[in-house]
Amino acid sequence: MARRGGASRVTIRDVARVAGVGVATVSRVLNGDPAVAAATRERIYAVMAQLGYQPLRTARALSRRRTDAVLVVLPLLTRFFYVEILRGIEEALLETNIAFLLRSLERPADGSQAIASVRRDLVDGVLLISLAVTPAWLARLERERLPAAVADADQDVPLPRIVVDHAAGARLAVRHLAQLGHRRIALIDRPDDPFAEKRISRRLLGYRQALQELGLELRTEYEHVTPFSVEGGTMGLYSLMQLPVPPTAVFVGSDTQAWGVLRAARQLGLEVPRDLAVVGYHDIEIAELLGLTTVRVPMRVIGRRAAQLLLECLSGRLARGEEVVEWVTPELIIRYSCGARRREPGTGGVGE
Amino acid sequence: MARRGGASRVTIRDVARVAGVGVATVSRVLNGDPAVAAATRERIYAVMAQLGYQPLRTARALSRRRTDAVLVVLPLLTRFFYVEILRGIEEALLETNIAFLLRSLERPADGSQAIASVRRDLVDGVLLISLAVTPAWLARLERERLPAAVADADQDVPLPRIVVDHAAGARLAVRHLAQLGHRRIALIDRPDDPFAEKRISRRLLGYRQALQELGLELRTEYEHVTPFSVEGGTMGLYSLMQLPVPPTAVFVGSDTQAWGVLRAARQLGLEVPRDLAVVGYHDIEIAELLGLTTVRVPMRVIGRRAAQLLLECLSGRLARGEEVVEWVTPELIIRYSCGARRREPGTGGVGE
DNA sequence: GTGTATAGTGGAATCGGTTCCACGCGTCAA
DNA sequence: TTGACGCGTGGAACCGATTCCACTATACAC
């Protein structure tokens, strides 16, 4: 039933007719089937070019039962950290012809709504970034028979995943501070937000491990959990400095909070790093501007690898249910707030 | 030809059979055709619920020749400004069942590659955000017969668009500074980046208009264009302060540069706002932390409106080629860096 | 020379929707 | 009573790909 349309599309049948072959053969060429004779293949390629043929994605999608698209779900798109991960994903997917749909979660409640948008007929796979992968998620993925990969989430999710070694990151920071002569090193970290993943426990673990290794005293009054905001950091430092024996150095679980710590330090008349050494976490863009020594989490790499993992699931190179865990290790970025370096004049910096 | 698959899907034919009607009628119900009798409609709804029927997107896409997806193209996803616009778009689209694909441009060269991904069989429409809409873009959209909407781009693109009144924004800032008693008001703005759109000229225009309205002297040595970065702002202020008659206030064309201005001020021993009043632009997240008075560009609104504009094109409510221009006006956010308010102790702030 | 494997190919059914066209049936004007 | 009309509906032909199955021609073993 010829519906009205403009100049009707060049279809696979047109190509077949002009090339003097059957549609099946054209389709085989399109899909790289090696059974086609080289001469035939060449001829078909020539005709396709001549007619300007392009296979229709929607028709392929119906026939092959796949969409060549994936869904990316991540929280708080407005945070630099997540945007960078997204960039990594985009980079990896650009090398394929797979498109991606995006769903960002702003509030915890968005989760269930997002789960409903996970549909087999919409995408071929799902990337879950920095999310608490609940049983509801797993059930949905199972029901829709959708492969998924996970990045920066809990360590024990039964899906292929990229795990960030936050404990190692914390150890790097603490060891560095100890090496600079500090013996009283405190921790200010973000809360165990149910909306994000349980990452504090691993950073806390690394912090304690490092202190023990170094033979330093573990003091619970040095472990502070404050909100994931600049003010949170400010509050944290005020509390710490009221202790009878205040720390001389702080490892802060996010650069955002670290900014607050730097501000509080100045308000308290402390000079960073002389009176207080500070090391942050993440290496978001403001860290450099603040001259903040921090632990860099390789965000783009995380995104890229997670995408590649999902692609392997899609191509079948990775069997469904196969256990794959890839670790990513953070890296120490030394700037000025720790005291390891003299600040160069005019570069702006600490406490700005 | 029954291909292998798991439990085969519930199709429209199953629904028709169980409900005792033809497939055409079920399809009509799905598409809200009022010609179907109420009783029939009810019965079909019941059967759909009972069987757990969900129409297959890919099949609809092939048949209706539309994908129910749109493409969003924007630059520099890592900038807060653009991410916020994206959030607005997402908000608007969530209210529909239209998905979106994302393409972000990091370098000017990415443009041509992005143009190639604009395909009729991939999406039903395109949103171009903060981009220079070149003839190549327009030609491609024409060729693919794809409707598009534009936000925060040149004023004279022949597409439905959301235009931000940057001239008005600049006037707000300058008038405010004048009202606080300033007579020597300088401008530091970002360059006319070919990668982004020509927005500086409009801000510059507003700056000059305001000065003229107020009867203040226009001095070209007060108009500075520096890179779109913190350092750019720093450089800008150093230059201004070396003038024989330096300004007492600066309007800065981006909060990022304004941060640099605040930093430079402190380095020069100037106290903000006593010795120098500063007003920024955009109201990105750091502005509040810096106590920066700024001109807020309603980013989410821009995204939301642009998306709605595109939806109107898709639904046909907006005729192809119809001229629609919607203006968005920025708003002045008064904090501390302009001197209009005393800073409350403990709130952090200027020069931080 | 006959049988069998194999490489290369074409026809037609199929994926699951949409929509054109035809048709039955009541209502109403002539 | 008849014809026109419109409402509600069903059948079947599409949309443009993929892929199963059947078929031919050639190569090879016996």
Tab-separated table of C-alpha atoms in Angstrom, chain B residues 8 26 28 63 78 103 112 116 122 125 142 151 165 169 191 200 218 222 227 236 259 264 274 303 306 333 343 346:
chain	number	residue	atom	x	y	z
B	8	SER	CA	7.246	-14.801	21.900
B	26	VAL	CA	-6.673	-2.250	18.054
B	28	ARG	CA	-6.874	2.726	16.178
B	63	SER	CA	5.404	1.742	10.017
B	78	THR	CA	31.607	19.803	30.744
B	103	ARG	CA	25.925	14.576	20.809
B	112	SER	CA	31.024	18.210	10.648
B	116	ALA	CA	26.613	13.446	9.511
B	122	LEU	CA	17.587	7.950	13.564
B	125	GLY	CA	14.006	16.233	15.017
B	142	GLU	CA	16.775	20.370	4.710
B	151	ALA	CA	18.489	27.845	21.552
B	165	ASP	CA	18.562	38.774	25.450
B	169	GLY	CA	21.387	41.215	30.696
B	191	PRO	CA	36.044	36.433	22.902
B	200	ILE	CA	29.728	38.932	22.986
B	218	LEU	CA	32.128	55.457	26.789
B	222	TYR	CA	37.450	49.923	29.346
B	227	PRO	CA	39.939	34.187	27.174
B	236	GLY	CA	41.667	41.437	32.201
B	259	TRP	CA	36.386	34.405	39.537
B	264	ALA	CA	43.351	39.392	40.697
B	274	ARG	CA	34.980	48.534	48.622
B	303	GLY	CA	16.359	24.037	27.524
B	306	ALA	CA	13.630	24.828	23.154
B	333	ILE	CA	21.090	38.280	41.266
B	343	ARG	CA	27.997	40.194	53.751
B	346	GLY	CA	30.190	33.029	58.130
